[in-house]
Coordinates of C-alpha atoms in Angstrom, one line a residue:
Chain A
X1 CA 108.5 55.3 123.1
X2 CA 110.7 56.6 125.6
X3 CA 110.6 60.1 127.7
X4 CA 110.1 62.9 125.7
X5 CA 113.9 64.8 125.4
X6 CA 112.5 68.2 126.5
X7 CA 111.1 71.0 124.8
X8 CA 111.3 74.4 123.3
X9 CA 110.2 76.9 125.9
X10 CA 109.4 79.6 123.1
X11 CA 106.9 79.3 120.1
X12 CA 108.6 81.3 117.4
X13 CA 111.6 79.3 116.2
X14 CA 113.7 80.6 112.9
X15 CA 115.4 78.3 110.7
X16 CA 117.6 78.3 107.9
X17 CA 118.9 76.5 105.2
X18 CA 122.7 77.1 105.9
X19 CA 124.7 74.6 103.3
X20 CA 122.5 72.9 100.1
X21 CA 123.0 69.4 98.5
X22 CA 126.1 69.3 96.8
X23 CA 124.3 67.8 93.8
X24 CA 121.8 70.4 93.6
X25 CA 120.5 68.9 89.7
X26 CA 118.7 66.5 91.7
X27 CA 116.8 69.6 94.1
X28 CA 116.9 73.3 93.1
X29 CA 117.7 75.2 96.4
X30 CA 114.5 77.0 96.2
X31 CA 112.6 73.6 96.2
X32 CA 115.1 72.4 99.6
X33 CA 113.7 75.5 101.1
X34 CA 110.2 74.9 100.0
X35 CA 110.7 71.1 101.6
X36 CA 111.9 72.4 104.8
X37 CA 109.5 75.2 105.0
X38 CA 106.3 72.3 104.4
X39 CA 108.2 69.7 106.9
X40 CA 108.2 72.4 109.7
X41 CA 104.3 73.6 108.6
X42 CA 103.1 70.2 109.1
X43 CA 104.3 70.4 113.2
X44 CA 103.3 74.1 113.0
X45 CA 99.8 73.3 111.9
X46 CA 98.9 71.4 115.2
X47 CA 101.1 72.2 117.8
X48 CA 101.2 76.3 118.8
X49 CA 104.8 76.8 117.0
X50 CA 105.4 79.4 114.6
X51 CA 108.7 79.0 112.2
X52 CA 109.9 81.4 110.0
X53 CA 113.2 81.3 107.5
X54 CA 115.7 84.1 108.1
X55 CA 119.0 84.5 106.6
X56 CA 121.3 85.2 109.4
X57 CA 123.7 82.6 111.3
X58 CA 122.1 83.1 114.5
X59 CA 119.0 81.0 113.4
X60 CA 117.2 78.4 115.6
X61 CA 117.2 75.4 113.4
X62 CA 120.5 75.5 111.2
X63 CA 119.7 72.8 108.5
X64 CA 122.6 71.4 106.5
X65 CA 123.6 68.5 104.1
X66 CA 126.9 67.3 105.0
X67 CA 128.4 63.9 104.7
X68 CA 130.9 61.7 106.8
X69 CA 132.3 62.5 109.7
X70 CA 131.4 66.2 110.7
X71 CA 132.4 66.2 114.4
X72 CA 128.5 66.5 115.9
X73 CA 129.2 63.1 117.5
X74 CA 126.7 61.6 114.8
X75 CA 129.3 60.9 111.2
X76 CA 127.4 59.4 108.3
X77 CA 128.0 56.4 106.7
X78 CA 128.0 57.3 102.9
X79 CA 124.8 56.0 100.9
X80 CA 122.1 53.7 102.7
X81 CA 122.6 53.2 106.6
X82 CA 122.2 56.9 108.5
X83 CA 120.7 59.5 106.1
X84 CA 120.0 62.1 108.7
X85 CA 119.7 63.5 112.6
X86 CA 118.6 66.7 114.5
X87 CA 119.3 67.4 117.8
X88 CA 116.8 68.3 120.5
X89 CA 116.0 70.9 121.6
X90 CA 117.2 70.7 125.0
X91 CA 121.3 70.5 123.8
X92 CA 123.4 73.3 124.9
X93 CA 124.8 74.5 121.3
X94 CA 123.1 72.2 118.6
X95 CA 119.4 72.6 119.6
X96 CA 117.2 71.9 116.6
X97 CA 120.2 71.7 114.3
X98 CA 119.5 69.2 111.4
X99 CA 121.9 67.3 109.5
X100 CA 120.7 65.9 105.9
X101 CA 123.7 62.7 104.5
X102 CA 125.2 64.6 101.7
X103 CA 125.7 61.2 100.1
X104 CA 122.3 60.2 99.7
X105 CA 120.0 61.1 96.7
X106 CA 117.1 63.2 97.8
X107 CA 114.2 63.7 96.1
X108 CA 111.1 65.0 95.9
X109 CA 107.7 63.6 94.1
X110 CA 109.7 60.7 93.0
X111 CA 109.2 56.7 93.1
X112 CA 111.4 55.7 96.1
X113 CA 113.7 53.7 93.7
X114 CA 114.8 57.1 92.9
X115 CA 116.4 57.9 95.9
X116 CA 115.5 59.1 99.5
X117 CA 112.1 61.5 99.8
X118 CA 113.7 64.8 101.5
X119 CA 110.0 65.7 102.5
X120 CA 109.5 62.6 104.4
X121 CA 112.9 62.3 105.9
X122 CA 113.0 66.4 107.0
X123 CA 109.5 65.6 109.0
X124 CA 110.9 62.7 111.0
X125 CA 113.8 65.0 111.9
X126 CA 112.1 68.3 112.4
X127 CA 110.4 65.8 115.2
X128 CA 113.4 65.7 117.1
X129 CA 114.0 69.2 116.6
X130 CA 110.9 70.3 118.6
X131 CA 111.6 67.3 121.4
X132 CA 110.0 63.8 119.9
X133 CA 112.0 60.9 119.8
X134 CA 111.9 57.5 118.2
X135 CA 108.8 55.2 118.7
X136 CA 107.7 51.8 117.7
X137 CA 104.8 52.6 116.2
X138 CA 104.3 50.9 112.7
X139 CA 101.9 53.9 111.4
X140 CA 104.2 57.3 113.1
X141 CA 106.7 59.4 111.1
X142 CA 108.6 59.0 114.4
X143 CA 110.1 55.2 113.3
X144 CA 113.9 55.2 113.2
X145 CA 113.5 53.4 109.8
X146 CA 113.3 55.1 106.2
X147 CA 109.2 54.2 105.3
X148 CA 110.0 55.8 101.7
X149 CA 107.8 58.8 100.0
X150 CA 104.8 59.9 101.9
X151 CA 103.1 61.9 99.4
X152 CA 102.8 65.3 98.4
X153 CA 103.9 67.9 101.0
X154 CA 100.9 70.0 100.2
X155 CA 98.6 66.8 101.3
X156 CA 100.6 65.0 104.0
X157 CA 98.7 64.5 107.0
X158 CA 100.6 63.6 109.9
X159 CA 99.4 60.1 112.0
X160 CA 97.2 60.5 114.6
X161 CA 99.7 58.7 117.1
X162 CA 102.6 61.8 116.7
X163 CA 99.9 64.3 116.5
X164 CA 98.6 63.1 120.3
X165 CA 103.0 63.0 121.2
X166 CA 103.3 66.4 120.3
X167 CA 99.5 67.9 121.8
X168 CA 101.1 66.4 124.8
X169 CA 104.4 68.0 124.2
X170 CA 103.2 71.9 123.7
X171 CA 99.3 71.5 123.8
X172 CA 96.8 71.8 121.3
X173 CA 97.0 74.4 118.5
X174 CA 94.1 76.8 119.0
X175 CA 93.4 77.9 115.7
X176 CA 94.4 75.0 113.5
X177 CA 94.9 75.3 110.1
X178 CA 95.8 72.2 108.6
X179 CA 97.2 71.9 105.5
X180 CA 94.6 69.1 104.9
X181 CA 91.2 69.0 107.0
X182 CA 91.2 66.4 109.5
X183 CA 89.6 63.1 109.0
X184 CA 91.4 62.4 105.7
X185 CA 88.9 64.9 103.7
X186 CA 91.8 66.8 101.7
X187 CA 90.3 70.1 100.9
X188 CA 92.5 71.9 98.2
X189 CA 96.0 72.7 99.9
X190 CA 96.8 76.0 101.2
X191 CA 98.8 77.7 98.5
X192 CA 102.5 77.3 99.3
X193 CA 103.1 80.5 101.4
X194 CA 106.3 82.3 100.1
X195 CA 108.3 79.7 99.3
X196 CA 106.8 78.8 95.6
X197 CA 105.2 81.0 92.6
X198 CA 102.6 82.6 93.3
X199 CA 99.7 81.0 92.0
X200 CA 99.4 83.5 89.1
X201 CA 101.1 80.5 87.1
X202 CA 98.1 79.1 85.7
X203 CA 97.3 82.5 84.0
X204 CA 99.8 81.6 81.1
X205 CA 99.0 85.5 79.6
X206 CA 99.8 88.6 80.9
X207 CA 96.3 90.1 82.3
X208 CA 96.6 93.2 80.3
X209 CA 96.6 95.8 82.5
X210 CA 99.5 94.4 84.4
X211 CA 102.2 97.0 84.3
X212 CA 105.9 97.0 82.9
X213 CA 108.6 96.3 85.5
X214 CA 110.7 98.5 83.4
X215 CA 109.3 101.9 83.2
X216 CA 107.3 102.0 86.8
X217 CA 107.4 103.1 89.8
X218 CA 106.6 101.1 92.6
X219 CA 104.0 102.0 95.1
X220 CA 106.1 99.8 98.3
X221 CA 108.8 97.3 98.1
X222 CA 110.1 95.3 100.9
X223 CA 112.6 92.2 102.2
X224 CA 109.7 89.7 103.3
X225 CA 111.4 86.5 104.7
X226 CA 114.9 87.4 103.1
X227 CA 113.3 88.0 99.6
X228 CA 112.4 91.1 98.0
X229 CA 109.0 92.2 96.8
X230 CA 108.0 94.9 94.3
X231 CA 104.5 96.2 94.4
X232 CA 102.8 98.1 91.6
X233 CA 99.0 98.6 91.7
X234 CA 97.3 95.0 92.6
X235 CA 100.3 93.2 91.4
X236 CA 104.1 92.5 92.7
X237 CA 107.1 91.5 91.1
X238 CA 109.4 88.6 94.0
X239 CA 112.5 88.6 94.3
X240 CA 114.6 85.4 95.4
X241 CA 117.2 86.2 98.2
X242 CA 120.3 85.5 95.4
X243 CA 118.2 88.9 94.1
X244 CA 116.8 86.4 91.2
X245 CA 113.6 87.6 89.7
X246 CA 110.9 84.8 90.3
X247 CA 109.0 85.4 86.9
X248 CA 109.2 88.3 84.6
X249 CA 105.4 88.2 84.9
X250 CA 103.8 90.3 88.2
X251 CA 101.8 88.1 90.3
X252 CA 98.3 89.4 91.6
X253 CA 98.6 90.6 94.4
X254 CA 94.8 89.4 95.9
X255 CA 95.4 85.8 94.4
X256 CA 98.8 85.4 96.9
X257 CA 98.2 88.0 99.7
X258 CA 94.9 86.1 101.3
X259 CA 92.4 88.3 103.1
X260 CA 92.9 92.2 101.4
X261 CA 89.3 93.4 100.3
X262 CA 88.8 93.2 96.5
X263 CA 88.6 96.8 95.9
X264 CA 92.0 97.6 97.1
X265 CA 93.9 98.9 93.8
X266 CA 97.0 100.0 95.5
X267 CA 99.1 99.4 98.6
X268 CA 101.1 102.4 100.3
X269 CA 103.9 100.5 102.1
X270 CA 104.6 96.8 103.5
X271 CA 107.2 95.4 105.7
X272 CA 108.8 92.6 107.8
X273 CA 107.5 93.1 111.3
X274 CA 110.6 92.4 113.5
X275 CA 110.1 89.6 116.7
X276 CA 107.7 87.2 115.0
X277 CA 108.2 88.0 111.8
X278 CA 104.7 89.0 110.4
X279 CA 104.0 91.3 107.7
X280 CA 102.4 94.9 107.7
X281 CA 100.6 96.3 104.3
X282 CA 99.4 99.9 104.7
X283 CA 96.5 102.1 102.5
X284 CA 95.6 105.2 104.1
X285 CA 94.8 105.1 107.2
X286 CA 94.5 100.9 107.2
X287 CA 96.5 98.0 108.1
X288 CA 96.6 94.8 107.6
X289 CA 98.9 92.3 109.4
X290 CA 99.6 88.9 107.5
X291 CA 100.8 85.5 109.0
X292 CA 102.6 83.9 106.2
X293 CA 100.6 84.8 103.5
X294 CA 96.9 84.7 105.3
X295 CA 95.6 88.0 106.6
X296 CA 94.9 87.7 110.5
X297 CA 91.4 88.0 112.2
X298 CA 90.4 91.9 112.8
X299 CA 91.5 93.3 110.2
X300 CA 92.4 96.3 109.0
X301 CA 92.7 98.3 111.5
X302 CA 93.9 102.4 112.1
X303 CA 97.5 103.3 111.5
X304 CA 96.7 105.6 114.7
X305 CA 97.4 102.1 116.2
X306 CA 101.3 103.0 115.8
X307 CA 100.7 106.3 117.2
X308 CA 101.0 107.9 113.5
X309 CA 99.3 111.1 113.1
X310 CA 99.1 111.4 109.4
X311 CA 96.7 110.1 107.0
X312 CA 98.9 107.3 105.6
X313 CA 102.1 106.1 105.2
X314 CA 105.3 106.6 102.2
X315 CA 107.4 104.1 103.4
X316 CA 108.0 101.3 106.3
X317 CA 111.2 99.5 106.8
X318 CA 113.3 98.4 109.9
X319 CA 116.4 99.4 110.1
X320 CA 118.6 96.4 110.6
X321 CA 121.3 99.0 113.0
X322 CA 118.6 98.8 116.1
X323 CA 116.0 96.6 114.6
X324 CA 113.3 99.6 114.7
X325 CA 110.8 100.2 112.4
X326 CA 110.8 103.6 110.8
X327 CA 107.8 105.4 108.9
X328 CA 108.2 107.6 106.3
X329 CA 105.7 110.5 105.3
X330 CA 106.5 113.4 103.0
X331 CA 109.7 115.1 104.4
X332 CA 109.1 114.0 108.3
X333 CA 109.6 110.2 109.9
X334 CA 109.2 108.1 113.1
X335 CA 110.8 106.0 114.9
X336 CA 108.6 103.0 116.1
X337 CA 109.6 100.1 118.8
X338 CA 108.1 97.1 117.4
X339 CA 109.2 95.0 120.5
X340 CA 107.8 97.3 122.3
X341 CA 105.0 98.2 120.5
X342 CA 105.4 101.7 120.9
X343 CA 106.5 104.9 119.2
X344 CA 109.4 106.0 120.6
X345 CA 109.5 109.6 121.7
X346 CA 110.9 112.6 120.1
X347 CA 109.5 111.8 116.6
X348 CA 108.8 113.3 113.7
X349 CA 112.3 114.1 112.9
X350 CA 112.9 115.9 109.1
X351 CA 113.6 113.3 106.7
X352 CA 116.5 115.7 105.9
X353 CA 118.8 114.1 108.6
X354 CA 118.7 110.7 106.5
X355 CA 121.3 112.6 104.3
X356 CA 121.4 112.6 100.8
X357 CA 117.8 110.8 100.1
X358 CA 115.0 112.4 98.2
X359 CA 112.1 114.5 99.9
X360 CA 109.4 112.1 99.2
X361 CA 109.9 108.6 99.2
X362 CA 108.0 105.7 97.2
X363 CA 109.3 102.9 100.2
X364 CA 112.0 101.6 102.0
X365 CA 113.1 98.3 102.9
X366 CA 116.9 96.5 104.5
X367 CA 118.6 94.0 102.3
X368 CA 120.4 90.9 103.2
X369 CA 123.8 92.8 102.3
X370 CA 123.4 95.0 106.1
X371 CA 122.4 97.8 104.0
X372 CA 118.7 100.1 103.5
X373 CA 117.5 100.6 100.7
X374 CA 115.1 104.0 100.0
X375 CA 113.0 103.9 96.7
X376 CA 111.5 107.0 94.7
X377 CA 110.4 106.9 91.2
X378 CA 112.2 104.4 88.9
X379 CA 115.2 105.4 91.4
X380 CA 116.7 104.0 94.8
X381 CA 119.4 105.4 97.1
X382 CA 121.3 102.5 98.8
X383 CA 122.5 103.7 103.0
X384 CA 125.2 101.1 104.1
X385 CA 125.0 99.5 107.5
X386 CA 124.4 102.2 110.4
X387 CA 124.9 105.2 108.3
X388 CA 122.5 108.2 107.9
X389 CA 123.5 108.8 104.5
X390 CA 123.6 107.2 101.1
X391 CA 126.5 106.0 99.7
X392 CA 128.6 107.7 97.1
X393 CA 127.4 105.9 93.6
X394 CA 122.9 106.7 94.3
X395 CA 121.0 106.9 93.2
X396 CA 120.8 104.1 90.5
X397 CA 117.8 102.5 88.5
X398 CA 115.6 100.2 90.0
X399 CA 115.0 98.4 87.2
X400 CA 118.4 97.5 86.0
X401 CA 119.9 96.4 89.2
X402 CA 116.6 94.8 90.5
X403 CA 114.5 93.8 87.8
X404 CA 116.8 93.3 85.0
X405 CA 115.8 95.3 82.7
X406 CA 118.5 96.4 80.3
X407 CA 119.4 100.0 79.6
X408 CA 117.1 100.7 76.9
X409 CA 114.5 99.6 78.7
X410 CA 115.3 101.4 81.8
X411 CA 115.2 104.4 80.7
X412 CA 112.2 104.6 78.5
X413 CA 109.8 107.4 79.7
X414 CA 107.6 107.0 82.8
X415 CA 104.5 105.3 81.8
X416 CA 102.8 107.4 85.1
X417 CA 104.1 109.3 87.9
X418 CA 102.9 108.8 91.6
X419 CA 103.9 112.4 92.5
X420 CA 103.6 115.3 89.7
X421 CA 107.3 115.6 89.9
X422 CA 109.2 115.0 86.4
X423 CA 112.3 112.8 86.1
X424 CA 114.6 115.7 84.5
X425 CA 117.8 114.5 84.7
X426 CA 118.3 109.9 84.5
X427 CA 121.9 109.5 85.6
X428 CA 123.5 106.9 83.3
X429 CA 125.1 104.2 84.7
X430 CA 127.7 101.5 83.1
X431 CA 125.0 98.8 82.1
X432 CA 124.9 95.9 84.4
X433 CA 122.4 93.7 82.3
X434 CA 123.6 92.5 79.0
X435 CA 121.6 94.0 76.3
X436 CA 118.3 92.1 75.2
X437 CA 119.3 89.8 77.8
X438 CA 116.3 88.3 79.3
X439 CA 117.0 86.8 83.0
X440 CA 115.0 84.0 83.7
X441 CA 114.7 82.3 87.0
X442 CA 113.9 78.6 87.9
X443 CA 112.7 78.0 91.3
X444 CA 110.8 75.2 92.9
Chain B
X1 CA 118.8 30.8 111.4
X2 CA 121.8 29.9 109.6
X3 CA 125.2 30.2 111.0
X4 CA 126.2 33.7 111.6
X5 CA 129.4 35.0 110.2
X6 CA 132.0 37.0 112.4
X7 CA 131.6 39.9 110.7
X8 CA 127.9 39.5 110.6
X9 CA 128.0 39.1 114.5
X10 CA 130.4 42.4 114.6
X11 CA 128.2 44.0 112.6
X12 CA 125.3 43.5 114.1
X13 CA 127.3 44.0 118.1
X14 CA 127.9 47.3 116.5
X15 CA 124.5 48.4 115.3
X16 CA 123.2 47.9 118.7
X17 CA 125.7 49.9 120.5
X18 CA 124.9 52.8 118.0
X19 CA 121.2 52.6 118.7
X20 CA 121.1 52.1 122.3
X21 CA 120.6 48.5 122.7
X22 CA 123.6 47.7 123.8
X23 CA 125.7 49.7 126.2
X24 CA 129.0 50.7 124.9
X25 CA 132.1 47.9 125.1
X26 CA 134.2 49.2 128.3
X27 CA 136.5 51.5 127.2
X28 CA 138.8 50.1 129.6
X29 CA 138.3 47.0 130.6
X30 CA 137.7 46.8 127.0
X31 CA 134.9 44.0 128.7
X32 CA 133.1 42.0 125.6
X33 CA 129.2 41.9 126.0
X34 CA 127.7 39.2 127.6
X35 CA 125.4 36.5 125.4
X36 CA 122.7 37.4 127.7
X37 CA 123.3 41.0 127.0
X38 CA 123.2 40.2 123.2
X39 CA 120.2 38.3 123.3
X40 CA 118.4 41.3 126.1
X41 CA 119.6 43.8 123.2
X42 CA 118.5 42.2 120.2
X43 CA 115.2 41.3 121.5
X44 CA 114.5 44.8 122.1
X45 CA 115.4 46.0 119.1
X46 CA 112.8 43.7 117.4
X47 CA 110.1 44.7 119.3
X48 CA 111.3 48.5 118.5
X49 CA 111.5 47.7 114.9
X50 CA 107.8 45.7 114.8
X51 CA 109.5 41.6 114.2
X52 CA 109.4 38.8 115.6
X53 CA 110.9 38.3 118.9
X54 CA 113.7 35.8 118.9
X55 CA 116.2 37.0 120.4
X56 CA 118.7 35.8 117.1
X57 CA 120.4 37.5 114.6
X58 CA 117.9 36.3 111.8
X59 CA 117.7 37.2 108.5
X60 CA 114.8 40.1 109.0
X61 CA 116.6 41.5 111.9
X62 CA 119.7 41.8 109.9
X63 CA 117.6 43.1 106.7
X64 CA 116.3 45.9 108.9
X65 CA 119.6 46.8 110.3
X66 CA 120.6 47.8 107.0
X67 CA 117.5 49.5 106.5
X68 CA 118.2 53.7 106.1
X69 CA 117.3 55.3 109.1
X70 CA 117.9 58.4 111.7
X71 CA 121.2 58.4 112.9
X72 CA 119.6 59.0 116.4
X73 CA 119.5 56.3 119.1
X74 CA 116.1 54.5 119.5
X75 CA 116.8 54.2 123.5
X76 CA 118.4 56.8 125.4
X77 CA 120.8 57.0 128.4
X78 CA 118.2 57.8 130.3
X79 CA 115.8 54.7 129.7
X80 CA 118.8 51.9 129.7
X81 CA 119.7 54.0 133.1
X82 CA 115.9 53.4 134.3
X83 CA 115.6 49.9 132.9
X84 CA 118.7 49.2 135.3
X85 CA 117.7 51.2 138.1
X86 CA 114.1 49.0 137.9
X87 CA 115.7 45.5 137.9

């Protein structure tokens, strides 16, 4: 092979899937996100990279399908011939940009008469992307030619040869958690981290305390890797970033989120740390930080960590304005640099100056749309952009504009109340959701 | 090999300029590659690709030209640029 086209000189890259396959009947977007998300885990699993899918335009690895001549110096050819490129990572605009041939049929888990395996053609390319380029080797993923399938993204182990080309690219991984042990042995796959249903699937009946999306309130809520989350006791309700509901059934919370300890009923607030992107779950005075979907070594540890005096937390989001994290407790908040890792000085403020929200808050999060969103009860108050105060039309119900639920559901009495507060007066709102019209939503 | 056709030969002149065996035509001299240069460039390209070396445009080397592949080059600038500077 020849010299190595340079590298990345920072380990957390972001990526997003900017334009889909026209002919999305042949791949649901959900499963092209899944695809890339496996392509770039099987390169993150040995070398010390860290990806993560965001949903702005100013993302590391832009993918898209596109088809002819698109003025990147590279035009495609219709079907057959080129089906894809990246661009390495040492190019001035277009670093670890990947371009999919509209014009080809891709696939995934099917015989290679079918078309072109996305999985297997996204690894070669997400190669490039961190710096590889083409080799002779019969066995690597790194050939210039199409090979065909290589198996189920959840088992693919990569060939020893681009596994040594990329240890001598960014160095060994040093806690490395294959997707498949080493050696061939293939241990039962990680479950797919955010980017499939939870594994709650092969329960085919509701476990029968789970609770009713339409008459709770949620304990914390938050925008986790552009989608929304819902939590309610030990389960959650996930959002897709279109704002489709995954499955009208709650997932368990334990059997997705790996590492929480068994006895936890309840969590108090979660969010999206900012800079590499893990994620926070508070109870009481605990925290837990999660790396995709695995809790990380040590622990929980004391929310005295953030400099937080009180003995837990309401609500945790980052406010998309200045990228700070705030924390909510009763009618007092903090402002917290997560860059920095510190609290920033002058806090607690009174809640009050957030104008217009409620005294006690349920959770917080930010949504793709540039605004935050502030939870309480079965209600949420929507703050556009950099405002300090909601907008005109809050609050609304959760459950009709977030869990499509329809009006009659909605409304239905509060099975339980986290605070002893009553719901006296339910504003009515023109119905968004059909009646007795049950959303369902396909992904992967 | 049987007798290649013109546009088999363009074909193939082309595919090798797109991968990086072959320098690109002169864009002003508009100077034609050389035989020898054909044969250097097509030889490497069946090493790359794993056939056998002949230095012809045979059958398998064509076949795997029209096998899908990465757009990207399978030499760079940089190594035709060393190859030269070493002989």
């Amino acid at each position: 092979s020849s010299s190595q086209q340079n590298k990345w000189n920072k380990r957390h890259l972001s990526w997003r899937v900017r334009t889909f396959p026209k002919d999305s009947a042949l791949l649901g977007r959900d499963t092209v996100r899944a695809l890339m998300y496996y392509a770039l885990k099987v390169w993150s699993d040995i070398a010390p990279l860290n990806f993560h899918e965001v949903a702005g335009n100013d993302a590391d690895i832009q993918i898209d399908f596109t088809k002819a001549d698109h003025n990147d110096g590279y035009p495609f050819d219709g079907p057959g011939g080129t089906v894809a490129h990246a661009f390495f990572p040492g190019e001035r605009f277009t670093a670890g940009d990947t371009h999919f041939d509209d014009d080809e049929a891709w696939t995934f888990r099917s015989p290679e008469s079918h078309g072109m395996d996305l999985f297997a053609v996204a690894v070669h390319e997400f190669g490039h992307a961190i710096g590889l380029v083409h080799t002779s080797a019969m066995e690597s993923i790194m050939r210039p030619y199409y090979q065909g399938p290589v198996g189920d993204p959840l088992k693919y182990d990569l060939p020893y040869e681009d596994k040594v080309r990329v240890w001598q690219l960014y160095g060994v991984r040093d806690s490395v958690s294959y997707t498949n042990q080493p050696g061939g042995a293939s241990q039962t796959p990680d479950p797919p981290v955010l980017l499939d249903l939870p594994d709650n699937r092969s329960t085919p009946l509701l476990v029968q305390d789970a609770p009713d999306r339409c008459t709770s309130r949620f304990d914390a809520v938050a925008q986790i890797r552009g989608e929304a989350f819902f939590f309610k006791g030990k389960y959650f309700w996930r959002l897709t970033r279109e704002k489709h509901l995954v499955s009208l059934r709650p997932a368990q919370i334990h059997r997705f989120w790996k590492g929480l300890p068994p006895n936890l009923d309840s969590v108090d607030a979660v969010y999206e740390r900012p800079g590499d992107h893990k994620i926070v779950f508070f109870k009481g005075l605990k925290y837990w930080v999660f790396k995709d979907n695995n809790v990380e070594e040590g622990y929980p540890r004391p929310i005295t960590d953030f400099g937080l005096p009180v003995e837990a937390v309401d609500a945790a989001f980052v406010w998309q304005h200045n990228d700070k994290t705030y924390f909510f407790k009763d009618n007092q908040f903090w402002r917290y640099d997560d860059h920095l890792r510190h609290m920033d000085m002058g806090y607690p403020k009174d809640s009050i100056l957030w104008k217009g929200l409620p005294p006690h808050l349920d959770d917080a999060m930010r949504w793709s749309d540039g605004s935050s969103y502030f939870f309480n009860g079965k209600e949420y108050w929507q703050v556009p952009g950099s405002d300090m105060e909601v907008e005109a039309g809050s609050p609304r119900l959760i459950a009709k504009d977030w869990l499509f639920c329809t009006e009659m559901q909605a409304d239905s009495p509060d099975t339980e109340a986290k605070s002893t507060e009553t719901r006296v007066n339910v504003h009515r709102h023109p119905d968004h959701a059909e009646n007795g019209f049950e959303v369902c939503s396909c992904t992967s | 090999a049987p007798s290649l056709t013109t546009e088999q030969l363009d074909m193939g002149v082309d595919w090798l300029s797109k991968f990086g065996y072959l320098p690109p035509p002169d864009p002003v001299t508009g100077q034609l590659q050389t035989k020898e240069a054909l044969t250097r460039a097509i030889k490497a390209m069946q090493k790359f690709g794993g056939l056998k070396v002949t230095g012809l445009l045979d059958q398998a080397t064509l076949g795997l030209m029209k096998t899908p592949r990465c757009s990207l080059p399978d030499v760079s600038e940089m190594d035709v640029a060393s190859r030269r500077r070493r002989r």
